[in-house]
Amino acid sequence: MDYLLTEEQQMIKELCHQIAEEKIKPVAAEYDKNEEFPWDIVKVFADSDIFGVYIPEEYGGMGGGVLEMAITTEELSWGCGGIALAFAATGLGTFPILLFANDDQKARYLPDIAAGKKLAAFCITEAEAGSDAGSIKTTAKKDGDHYILNGTKQWITNGSVAETYVVIAMTDKSKGARGASAFIVEKSMEGVSFGKKEDKLGIRGSATCEVILTDVKVPKENLLGREGLGFIVAMKTFDYSRPGVAAQAVGIAQRALDESVKYARERKQFGSSISSFQGIQWMLADMAIQIEAARSLIYSAARLVDSGAKNVAKASAMSKTFASDTAMKVTTDAVQIFGGYGYMKEYPVEKLMRDAKITQIYEGTNQIQRSVIASALIKESLAKK
Amino acid sequence: MKIVVLIKQVPDTTDVKIDPETNTLIREGVDSVINPFDMYAIEEAIRIKEHLGEGEIVVISMGPPQAEVALREAISMGCDEGILVSDRKFAGSDTWATSYTLSRAIKKIGDFKIILCGKQASDGDTAQVGPGVSVHLNIPQVTYVKKIEKLDKDKATVERMTEEGYDIVETPIPVLLTVVKEINEPRLPSLKGKMRAKKAEIPVWTAEDLACEEDKVGLDGSPTRVVKIFTPPPREGGRLLEGEPDEISKELAGLLKDTIIG
Amino acid sequence: MADSDAIRVLNDKCVGCMLCVKACPFGAIEMKSRKAVIDLTKCTLCGACVPECKFDAIIIQKKEEPKDDFSSYKDVWVFAEQKKGKVQSVAFELLGKGRELADQLKSDLCAVLLGENTDESSKELIARGADKVYVVDSPKLKEYQDDPYTKVLTELVSKYKPEIVLCGATVIGRSLISRVAVALRAGLTADCTGLDIDPKDKLLLQTRPAFGGNIMATIIAPNHRPQMATVRHKVMIEAEPDPKRKGEVIKEEFPDDAFTSRTKLIDIVEEIEETVNLTEADIIVSGGRGVGAPENFDIIKDLALSLNGALGASRAAVDADWIPYSHQVGQTGKTVCPKVYIACGISGQIQHLIGMQSSDVIVAINKDPEAPIFKVSTYGIIGDLFKVVPLLTQEFQKILK
């Protein structure tokens, strides 16, 4: 399918695929096994200007947007959905700065992120606050020129490896969700520590851990926007980042399809390649159809977001839901096509299935996405009257 | 410091397949790439520049107009400038004429300090052009360099790979170095590099631009000449040993016994 | 444009048989209206098409240079590379081939030896077939250095005018001889696998693999002297020594400044790791992609050790970082010619075959019956190398006990 990418977008796609093929693919199984953070690949991303694809040129980036972000994530995830997160989760931590930071904040934080010198992370989830952002317990108390932050954030992708964290904390508990604010917290600030590293089903080449804030003095210059904007920051950020999760899912799915086609051609049973059996052919065709549909939806949603359109939550949520459900379906089918081999770690597809699962869960479960979509539908319908 | 890298565009040998019937190369779908050994030369030039914190890397390729692609790739990795040495008059050059022509181009650039080349090209395998250029330029050479230990303004210490290990050689600068695979791992291009490469102007230098002596370029300037091309008779495939692994192993050991002991 | 170019198709002779299209290694010839048309942006004037055309319809015109008088050039020279005072065996191989060439030309076979304390080596070169040995003996030539060696060899050649100069395609040989050839404006052909004398015009016919190795090209240098060629180690057959042979040692003196070197050799480091030198080995066991992982190379190594052989690898295994590059056999690695080459889990891409196909006996072990390696193997085993290789090790241990 031709998505009419610009020359520059095409260039990003090709380079990222080359990185995935030559640098990520050979080491993916190793990182998956050892659950280590892929610093050597992060260096490759940095040297190739990958971290800057969606950051404006004035801050050292390439000046792209959500579509560029999605293309990059998709191709890198083709290599490994976990390793790609070093890039994609940095994007999640950077979008709040791109969207809500003032010029001074942007100048302080974006250039190092664009250059790959510092990774970023976004901290909203807590033990008792997942999709329900209103029940966040982390607090930020104003104290002169500072805010004092206290609380524990959970399952933070890029936790401990990132230097720059955007943290959602309550400045006024009485206001519920309207009492949340967003802060830029640096790893080097006193009182920032990290809890246990999670032992995960998939995306094991990505760092996930608790971020613990104990009386962290954050200068008031690090407040994003104004007090009470935290929930909006989070929602808007997810509007921008969900096509990225979707792209991660499609990258994983595409790899599963590529591996399946190759395997089906090589594997012989009953005297011929299993690719000549209709049962396999139909599975392959269905996989391809779903992947292409998901990709179309992602690129359309990303373009919509980049156009500056106002209400993008629905499109963004649709792309994430459809692509992640597709990835789960396609990777499961890939394991099926590989048969017994597919179940073994010696072959690459069981990892794809494990990696795919998270895309249905994080940045809002697919059930929450459906609620977002439904409430948008209802709102639209009300507006027509 | 000006660093010159000499590169050649070659068929991607990882792609090359042989037609089993005619025993000739299947050319269709074979891409052209930068000679793999030249990639190490490019990477080393970039590392030298990074190490010094200054410098300019000029990449030169002699070849047909389409070799421009190779130069742009070198720029996308981090080289500053590419020059294509191309002229129908250069066609048919052997290593003598090629090294002469390239040395003319390097002289035109002038002011060079280090010239880097891959140890040989993967299509010709001669390893003659680098040393040849150093003679035409009357500068020292160190071949098969596997490490640059030290680099100062006017001298360098390098390790030259040998059959038994390596030599440590100190050389004055300017110098021509040919490099081997051990020296580094070439980086991938960067996005900014790719953008720069896309926009870069690649000047084409002809025999006239280089003020080449006519009897030293191309077919006429080449002492050697191909008189015959032929396909060697393919080695005959032998016998397949069949059976259980332990039986086969015994059989093979028996078959090879005399050769191995004798 | 075509008319002024060096290559031309004579349309009245071209019958459109397409033989030239197949012969062109660069895909530069197309058929248009049943006539061959040469794409000059692709054509490199390599000449592959000319002898292929049965109708003499393609001509390459080379400006005929005034033929110099070459009658003063005679004798076949072999550069006798020495390390630590010991002449390298590639020189004896060249003397073997050089003897044939000199006999065909009815001229002398001479060795050139640069080094220190060369008396023993000179004698050995004579025993191996040299009629004369030109010797430059100086402490400054003890170890190879580019500048003094180039200068001395160039001057010797200019003085004595040999017709042919042969040199080993070693690290030293390639570094040196390329410089000498350029300095002398002589033709030089690298890595020749065949050398012969044209019975008609007495030219040296130099045959080497071209364009990736599956085509052979025969090359001449008609208008330049000497005619120079390098040959890889183990390609020619070594001349047997005959201690009774007589020959002349000619010692040449050079002023001290001839030995000046711009580069300075600071140290020679020998790496002991490689117990058996790949290019010297009589038996090589190699592993490829099928070996699967670095630790699996142990079983390949065990087999090599049991045979007192060397350990080789294909590019795929080296690129995957399973084994160091120094073990790589093939076009971008080492060319080997052992008595027995055992390829384990190597599919046999052309690049690999180029490096090992002149081995006396080739054994291939591979799961894939379609693997091209079986096309060149003397003995093929279709099977799992993890089963077969350890068993082979056992069997050979029994034999060699």
PDB file of C-alpha atoms in Angstrom, chain A residues 126-357:
ATOM      1  CA  GLU A 126       0.048   4.279  40.598  1.00  0.00           C
ATOM      2  CA  ALA A 127      -0.882   1.148  42.480  1.00  0.00           C
ATOM      3  CA  GLU A 128      -4.427   2.353  42.930  1.00  0.00           C
ATOM      4  CA  ALA A 129      -4.683   4.722  40.018  1.00  0.00           C
ATOM      5  CA  GLY A 130      -4.537   3.169  36.594  1.00  0.00           C
ATOM      6  CA  SER A 131      -7.132   4.366  34.172  1.00  0.00           C
ATOM      7  CA  ASP A 132      -8.802   6.272  36.990  1.00  0.00           C
ATOM      8  CA  ALA A 133      -6.457   9.274  37.065  1.00  0.00           C
ATOM      9  CA  GLY A 134      -8.645  11.011  39.643  1.00  0.00           C
ATOM     10  CA  SER A 135      -7.489   8.704  42.397  1.00  0.00           C
ATOM     11  CA  ILE A 136      -3.795   9.623  42.133  1.00  0.00           C
ATOM     12  CA  LYS A 137      -2.154   9.739  45.565  1.00  0.00           C
ATOM     13  CA  THR A 138       1.146  11.420  44.707  1.00  0.00           C
ATOM     14  CA  THR A 139       1.106  14.945  46.084  1.00  0.00           C
ATOM     15  CA  ALA A 140       2.840  18.203  45.237  1.00  0.00           C
ATOM     16  CA  LYS A 141       2.813  20.826  47.972  1.00  0.00           C
ATOM     17  CA  LYS A 142       3.805  24.386  47.173  1.00  0.00           C
ATOM     18  CA  ASP A 143       6.683  25.600  49.331  1.00  0.00           C
ATOM     19  CA  GLY A 144       7.958  29.026  48.329  1.00  0.00           C
ATOM     20  CA  ASP A 145       9.721  28.712  44.977  1.00  0.00           C
ATOM     21  CA  HIS A 146       9.323  24.951  45.000  1.00  0.00           C
ATOM     22  CA  TYR A 147       6.874  22.119  45.051  1.00  0.00           C
ATOM     23  CA  ILE A 148       7.551  19.174  47.327  1.00  0.00           C
ATOM     24  CA  LEU A 149       6.571  15.908  45.640  1.00  0.00           C
ATOM     25  CA  ASN A 150       5.795  12.700  47.469  1.00  0.00           C
ATOM     26  CA  GLY A 151       4.452   9.401  46.177  1.00  0.00           C
ATOM     27  CA  THR A 152       5.200   6.239  44.234  1.00  0.00           C
ATOM     28  CA  LYS A 153       4.584   5.792  40.513  1.00  0.00           C
ATOM     29  CA  GLN A 154       4.253   2.287  39.209  1.00  0.00           C
ATOM     30  CA  TRP A 155       5.203   0.398  36.021  1.00  0.00           C
ATOM     31  CA  ILE A 156       7.063   3.342  34.570  1.00  0.00           C
ATOM     32  CA  THR A 157       8.497   2.517  31.170  1.00  0.00           C
ATOM     33  CA  ASN A 158      12.076   3.876  30.954  1.00  0.00           C
ATOM     34  CA  GLY A 159      11.979   4.236  34.753  1.00  0.00           C
ATOM     35  CA  SER A 160      15.541   4.478  36.127  1.00  0.00           C
ATOM     36  CA  VAL A 161      17.114   4.774  32.671  1.00  0.00           C
ATOM     37  CA  ALA A 162      15.472   8.103  31.808  1.00  0.00           C
ATOM     38  CA  GLU A 163      16.859  11.440  33.020  1.00  0.00           C
ATOM     39  CA  THR A 164      13.697  13.434  32.461  1.00  0.00           C
ATOM     40  CA  TYR A 165      10.320  12.493  33.987  1.00  0.00           C
ATOM     41  CA  VAL A 166       6.987  14.182  33.562  1.00  0.00           C
ATOM     42  CA  VAL A 167       5.077  13.410  36.759  1.00  0.00           C
ATOM     43  CA  ILE A 168       1.377  13.885  37.403  1.00  0.00           C
ATOM     44  CA  ALA A 169       0.767  14.814  41.072  1.00  0.00           C
ATOM     45  CA  MET A 170      -2.089  16.292  43.051  1.00  0.00           C
ATOM     46  CA  THR A 171      -1.695  19.945  43.963  1.00  0.00           C
ATOM     47  CA  ASP A 172      -5.245  20.115  45.296  1.00  0.00           C
ATOM     48  CA  LYS A 173      -6.798  16.842  46.296  1.00  0.00           C
ATOM     49  CA  SER A 174     -10.167  18.357  46.995  1.00  0.00           C
ATOM     50  CA  LYS A 175     -10.686  19.068  43.311  1.00  0.00           C
ATOM     51  CA  GLY A 176     -10.236  15.455  42.228  1.00  0.00           C
ATOM     52  CA  ALA A 177      -8.986  15.125  38.665  1.00  0.00           C
ATOM     53  CA  ARG A 178      -9.084  18.928  38.327  1.00  0.00           C
ATOM     54  CA  GLY A 179      -6.570  19.128  41.154  1.00  0.00           C
ATOM     55  CA  ALA A 180      -3.786  17.335  39.312  1.00  0.00           C
ATOM     56  CA  SER A 181      -0.726  19.106  37.943  1.00  0.00           C
ATOM     57  CA  ALA A 182       2.204  18.054  35.725  1.00  0.00           C
ATOM     58  CA  PHE A 183       5.855  18.566  36.673  1.00  0.00           C
ATOM     59  CA  ILE A 184       9.171  17.974  34.989  1.00  0.00           C
ATOM     60  CA  VAL A 185      11.285  16.019  37.446  1.00  0.00           C
ATOM     61  CA  GLU A 186      14.919  15.217  36.894  1.00  0.00           C
ATOM     62  CA  LYS A 187      16.514  11.955  37.921  1.00  0.00           C
ATOM     63  CA  SER A 188      19.318  13.891  39.610  1.00  0.00           C
ATOM     64  CA  MET A 189      16.948  15.708  41.996  1.00  0.00           C
ATOM     65  CA  GLU A 190      17.303  14.660  45.594  1.00  0.00           C
ATOM     66  CA  GLY A 191      14.643  12.231  46.702  1.00  0.00           C
ATOM     67  CA  VAL A 192      14.140  10.523  43.358  1.00  0.00           C
ATOM     68  CA  SER A 193      14.679   6.805  43.637  1.00  0.00           C
ATOM     69  CA  PHE A 194      13.597   3.655  41.888  1.00  0.00           C
ATOM     70  CA  GLY A 195      11.841   0.587  43.136  1.00  0.00           C
ATOM     71  CA  LYS A 196      11.954  -2.968  41.978  1.00  0.00           C
ATOM     72  CA  LYS A 197      12.446  -3.799  38.356  1.00  0.00           C
ATOM     73  CA  GLU A 198       9.470  -5.696  37.053  1.00  0.00           C
ATOM     74  CA  ASP A 199       9.785  -9.234  35.665  1.00  0.00           C
ATOM     75  CA  LYS A 200       7.491  -9.045  32.659  1.00  0.00           C
ATOM     76  CA  LEU A 201       5.755 -11.364  30.216  1.00  0.00           C
ATOM     77  CA  GLY A 202       6.948  -9.403  27.196  1.00  0.00           C
ATOM     78  CA  ILE A 203       8.751  -6.213  26.121  1.00  0.00           C
ATOM     79  CA  ARG A 204      11.532  -7.458  28.344  1.00  0.00           C
ATOM     80  CA  GLY A 205      14.157  -5.383  26.558  1.00  0.00           C
ATOM     81  CA  SER A 206      12.476  -2.349  28.072  1.00  0.00           C
ATOM     82  CA  ALA A 207      13.021  -1.030  31.581  1.00  0.00           C
ATOM     83  CA  THR A 208       9.898  -0.953  33.760  1.00  0.00           C
ATOM     84  CA  CYS A 209      10.046  -0.020  37.430  1.00  0.00           C
ATOM     85  CA  GLU A 210       8.638   2.099  40.225  1.00  0.00           C
ATOM     86  CA  VAL A 211       9.622   5.728  40.463  1.00  0.00           C
ATOM     87  CA  ILE A 212       9.643   6.761  44.109  1.00  0.00           C
ATOM     88  CA  LEU A 213       9.445  10.430  45.059  1.00  0.00           C
ATOM     89  CA  THR A 214      10.412  11.310  48.626  1.00  0.00           C
ATOM     90  CA  ASP A 215      10.277  15.025  49.465  1.00  0.00           C
ATOM     91  CA  VAL A 216      11.562  15.899  46.024  1.00  0.00           C
ATOM     92  CA  LYS A 217      12.083  19.672  45.746  1.00  0.00           C
ATOM     93  CA  VAL A 218      10.981  20.648  42.265  1.00  0.00           C
ATOM     94  CA  PRO A 219      11.473  24.291  41.278  1.00  0.00           C
ATOM     95  CA  LYS A 220       8.220  26.010  40.327  1.00  0.00           C
ATOM     96  CA  GLU A 221       9.748  26.694  36.905  1.00  0.00           C
ATOM     97  CA  ASN A 222       9.239  22.987  36.273  1.00  0.00           C
ATOM     98  CA  LEU A 223       5.453  23.107  36.521  1.00  0.00           C
ATOM     99  CA  LEU A 224       3.943  22.420  33.089  1.00  0.00           C
ATOM    100  CA  GLY A 225       1.248  24.905  32.171  1.00  0.00           C
ATOM    101  CA  ARG A 226      -0.467  25.852  35.372  1.00  0.00           C
ATOM    102  CA  GLU A 227      -1.778  24.136  38.480  1.00  0.00           C
ATOM    103  CA  GLY A 228      -4.802  21.955  37.872  1.00  0.00           C
ATOM    104  CA  LEU A 229      -3.853  21.207  34.274  1.00  0.00           C
ATOM    105  CA  GLY A 230      -2.405  17.776  35.025  1.00  0.00           C
ATOM    106  CA  PHE A 231      -5.363  15.735  33.855  1.00  0.00           C
ATOM    107  CA  ILE A 232      -5.606  17.692  30.608  1.00  0.00           C
ATOM    108  CA  VAL A 233      -1.859  17.229  30.098  1.00  0.00           C
ATOM    109  CA  ALA A 234      -2.292  13.488  30.500  1.00  0.00           C
ATOM    110  CA  MET A 235      -5.317  13.184  28.208  1.00  0.00           C
ATOM    111  CA  LYS A 236      -3.784  15.336  25.484  1.00  0.00           C
ATOM    112  CA  THR A 237      -0.513  13.443  25.736  1.00  0.00           C
ATOM    113  CA  PHE A 238      -2.337  10.153  25.241  1.00  0.00           C
ATOM    114  CA  ASP A 239      -4.120  11.559  22.199  1.00  0.00           C
ATOM    115  CA  TYR A 240      -0.658  12.115  20.725  1.00  0.00           C
ATOM    116  CA  SER A 241       0.983   8.960  21.961  1.00  0.00           C
ATOM    117  CA  ARG A 242      -1.636   6.311  21.270  1.00  0.00           C
ATOM    118  CA  PRO A 243      -0.920   6.137  17.535  1.00  0.00           C
ATOM    119  CA  GLY A 244       2.622   5.334  18.693  1.00  0.00           C
ATOM    120  CA  VAL A 245       1.440   2.349  20.739  1.00  0.00           C
ATOM    121  CA  ALA A 246      -0.631   1.344  17.752  1.00  0.00           C
ATOM    122  CA  ALA A 247       2.442   1.585  15.547  1.00  0.00           C
ATOM    123  CA  GLN A 248       4.391  -0.570  17.973  1.00  0.00           C
ATOM    124  CA  ALA A 249       1.640  -3.181  17.667  1.00  0.00           C
ATOM    125  CA  VAL A 250       1.653  -3.055  13.881  1.00  0.00           C
ATOM    126  CA  GLY A 251       5.427  -3.339  13.780  1.00  0.00           C
ATOM    127  CA  ILE A 252       5.258  -6.489  15.892  1.00  0.00           C
ATOM    128  CA  ALA A 253       2.404  -7.853  13.754  1.00  0.00           C
ATOM    129  CA  GLN A 254       4.227  -7.163  10.505  1.00  0.00           C
ATOM    130  CA  ARG A 255       7.248  -9.044  11.769  1.00  0.00           C
ATOM    131  CA  ALA A 256       4.996 -11.970  12.702  1.00  0.00           C
ATOM    132  CA  LEU A 257       3.575 -12.003   9.195  1.00  0.00           C
ATOM    133  CA  ASP A 258       7.006 -11.767   7.563  1.00  0.00           C
ATOM    134  CA  GLU A 259       8.307 -14.642   9.680  1.00  0.00           C
ATOM    135  CA  SER A 260       5.175 -16.676   8.959  1.00  0.00           C
ATOM    136  CA  VAL A 261       5.378 -16.283   5.189  1.00  0.00           C
ATOM    137  CA  LYS A 262       9.032 -17.213   5.218  1.00  0.00           C
ATOM    138  CA  TYR A 263       8.447 -20.213   7.427  1.00  0.00           C
ATOM    139  CA  ALA A 264       5.440 -21.390   5.451  1.00  0.00           C
ATOM    140  CA  ARG A 265       7.555 -21.404   2.299  1.00  0.00           C
ATOM    141  CA  GLU A 266      10.380 -23.339   3.930  1.00  0.00           C
ATOM    142  CA  ARG A 267       8.412 -25.827   5.987  1.00  0.00           C
ATOM    143  CA  LYS A 268       7.576 -29.004   4.144  1.00  0.00           C
ATOM    144  CA  GLN A 269       4.869 -31.464   5.148  1.00  0.00           C
ATOM    145  CA  PHE A 270       3.240 -34.175   3.085  1.00  0.00           C
ATOM    146  CA  GLY A 271       5.844 -33.507   0.423  1.00  0.00           C
ATOM    147  CA  SER A 272       5.166 -29.864  -0.194  1.00  0.00           C
ATOM    148  CA  SER A 273       5.600 -26.453   1.394  1.00  0.00           C
ATOM    149  CA  ILE A 274       2.862 -25.685   3.879  1.00  0.00           C
ATOM    150  CA  SER A 275       2.427 -22.377   2.036  1.00  0.00           C
ATOM    151  CA  SER A 276       0.693 -24.395  -0.670  1.00  0.00           C
ATOM    152  CA  PHE A 277      -2.052 -25.431   1.756  1.00  0.00           C
ATOM    153  CA  GLN A 278      -5.171 -23.345   1.619  1.00  0.00           C
ATOM    154  CA  GLY A 279      -5.607 -23.441   5.390  1.00  0.00           C
ATOM    155  CA  ILE A 280      -2.280 -21.675   5.807  1.00  0.00           C
ATOM    156  CA  GLN A 281      -2.825 -19.371   2.840  1.00  0.00           C
ATOM    157  CA  TRP A 282      -6.060 -18.017   4.256  1.00  0.00           C
ATOM    158  CA  MET A 283      -4.454 -17.384   7.603  1.00  0.00           C
ATOM    159  CA  LEU A 284      -1.630 -15.474   5.942  1.00  0.00           C
ATOM    160  CA  ALA A 285      -4.073 -13.446   3.867  1.00  0.00           C
ATOM    161  CA  ASP A 286      -6.176 -12.556   6.914  1.00  0.00           C
ATOM    162  CA  MET A 287      -3.091 -11.493   8.804  1.00  0.00           C
ATOM    163  CA  ALA A 288      -2.033  -9.237   5.939  1.00  0.00           C
ATOM    164  CA  ILE A 289      -5.497  -7.686   5.590  1.00  0.00           C
ATOM    165  CA  GLN A 290      -5.721  -6.840   9.263  1.00  0.00           C
ATOM    166  CA  ILE A 291      -2.232  -5.405   9.425  1.00  0.00           C
ATOM    167  CA  GLU A 292      -2.798  -3.195   6.413  1.00  0.00           C
ATOM    168  CA  ALA A 293      -6.133  -1.988   7.815  1.00  0.00           C
ATOM    169  CA  ALA A 294      -4.490  -1.217  11.137  1.00  0.00           C
ATOM    170  CA  ARG A 295      -1.673   0.657   9.462  1.00  0.00           C
ATOM    171  CA  SER A 296      -4.111   2.717   7.408  1.00  0.00           C
ATOM    172  CA  LEU A 297      -6.009   3.653  10.538  1.00  0.00           C
ATOM    173  CA  ILE A 298      -2.820   4.606  12.401  1.00  0.00           C
ATOM    174  CA  TYR A 299      -1.473   6.787   9.607  1.00  0.00           C
ATOM    175  CA  SER A 300      -4.865   8.485   9.229  1.00  0.00           C
ATOM    176  CA  ALA A 301      -5.149   9.126  12.954  1.00  0.00           C
ATOM    177  CA  ALA A 302      -1.577  10.397  13.094  1.00  0.00           C
ATOM    178  CA  ARG A 303      -2.193  12.733  10.185  1.00  0.00           C
ATOM    179  CA  LEU A 304      -5.352  13.990  11.858  1.00  0.00           C
ATOM    180  CA  VAL A 305      -3.435  14.750  15.053  1.00  0.00           C
ATOM    181  CA  ASP A 306      -0.664  16.462  13.080  1.00  0.00           C
ATOM    182  CA  SER A 307      -3.203  18.598  11.236  1.00  0.00           C
ATOM    183  CA  GLY A 308      -3.995  20.332  14.528  1.00  0.00           C
ATOM    184  CA  ALA A 309      -7.575  19.069  14.574  1.00  0.00           C
ATOM    185  CA  LYS A 310      -9.284  19.536  17.908  1.00  0.00           C
ATOM    186  CA  ASN A 311     -11.072  16.322  18.707  1.00  0.00           C
ATOM    187  CA  VAL A 312      -8.631  13.543  18.006  1.00  0.00           C
ATOM    188  CA  ALA A 313      -9.255  11.323  21.040  1.00  0.00           C
ATOM    189  CA  LYS A 314     -11.622   9.036  19.166  1.00  0.00           C
ATOM    190  CA  ALA A 315      -9.378   8.479  16.129  1.00  0.00           C
ATOM    191  CA  SER A 316      -6.369   8.043  18.317  1.00  0.00           C
ATOM    192  CA  ALA A 317      -8.117   5.514  20.562  1.00  0.00           C
ATOM    193  CA  MET A 318      -9.485   3.635  17.544  1.00  0.00           C
ATOM    194  CA  SER A 319      -6.036   3.246  16.038  1.00  0.00           C
ATOM    195  CA  LYS A 320      -4.599   1.955  19.316  1.00  0.00           C
ATOM    196  CA  THR A 321      -7.448  -0.487  19.915  1.00  0.00           C
ATOM    197  CA  PHE A 322      -7.620  -1.895  16.432  1.00  0.00           C
ATOM    198  CA  ALA A 323      -3.877  -2.189  15.959  1.00  0.00           C
ATOM    199  CA  SER A 324      -3.220  -3.833  19.317  1.00  0.00           C
ATOM    200  CA  ASP A 325      -6.091  -6.314  18.922  1.00  0.00           C
ATOM    201  CA  THR A 326      -4.733  -7.060  15.460  1.00  0.00           C
ATOM    202  CA  ALA A 327      -1.243  -7.608  16.810  1.00  0.00           C
ATOM    203  CA  MET A 328      -2.519 -10.076  19.381  1.00  0.00           C
ATOM    204  CA  LYS A 329      -4.516 -11.959  16.761  1.00  0.00           C
ATOM    205  CA  VAL A 330      -1.763 -11.986  14.159  1.00  0.00           C
ATOM    206  CA  THR A 331       1.015 -13.039  16.532  1.00  0.00           C
ATOM    207  CA  THR A 332      -1.155 -15.828  17.932  1.00  0.00           C
ATOM    208  CA  ASP A 333      -1.805 -17.036  14.387  1.00  0.00           C
ATOM    209  CA  ALA A 334       1.906 -16.838  13.657  1.00  0.00           C
ATOM    210  CA  VAL A 335       2.630 -19.185  16.561  1.00  0.00           C
ATOM    211  CA  GLN A 336      -0.073 -21.456  15.158  1.00  0.00           C
ATOM    212  CA  ILE A 337       1.485 -21.496  11.699  1.00  0.00           C
ATOM    213  CA  PHE A 338       4.854 -22.374  13.203  1.00  0.00           C
ATOM    214  CA  GLY A 339       3.177 -25.216  15.067  1.00  0.00           C
ATOM    215  CA  GLY A 340       5.299 -26.824  17.759  1.00  0.00           C
ATOM    216  CA  TYR A 341       8.305 -24.766  16.686  1.00  0.00           C
ATOM    217  CA  GLY A 342       6.304 -21.614  17.267  1.00  0.00           C
ATOM    218  CA  TYR A 343       5.929 -22.513  20.913  1.00  0.00           C
ATOM    219  CA  MET A 344       9.664 -22.790  21.399  1.00  0.00           C
ATOM    220  CA  LYS A 345      11.942 -19.889  22.272  1.00  0.00           C
ATOM    221  CA  GLU A 346      14.363 -21.009  19.605  1.00  0.00           C
ATOM    222  CA  TYR A 347      11.994 -19.481  17.050  1.00  0.00           C
ATOM    223  CA  PRO A 348      11.079 -15.804  17.083  1.00  0.00           C
ATOM    224  CA  VAL A 349       7.284 -15.865  17.076  1.00  0.00           C
ATOM    225  CA  GLU A 350       6.444 -16.743  20.695  1.00  0.00           C
ATOM    226  CA  LYS A 351       8.290 -13.557  21.726  1.00  0.00           C
ATOM    227  CA  LEU A 352       6.181 -11.543  19.294  1.00  0.00           C
ATOM    228  CA  MET A 353       3.043 -12.907  20.924  1.00  0.00           C
ATOM    229  CA  ARG A 354       4.329 -12.030  24.389  1.00  0.00           C
ATOM    230  CA  ASP A 355       5.387  -8.557  23.251  1.00  0.00           C
ATOM    231  CA  ALA A 356       2.062  -7.899  21.535  1.00  0.00           C
ATOM    232  CA  LYS A 357      -0.026  -8.405  24.660  1.00  0.00           C
TER     233      LYS A 357
END
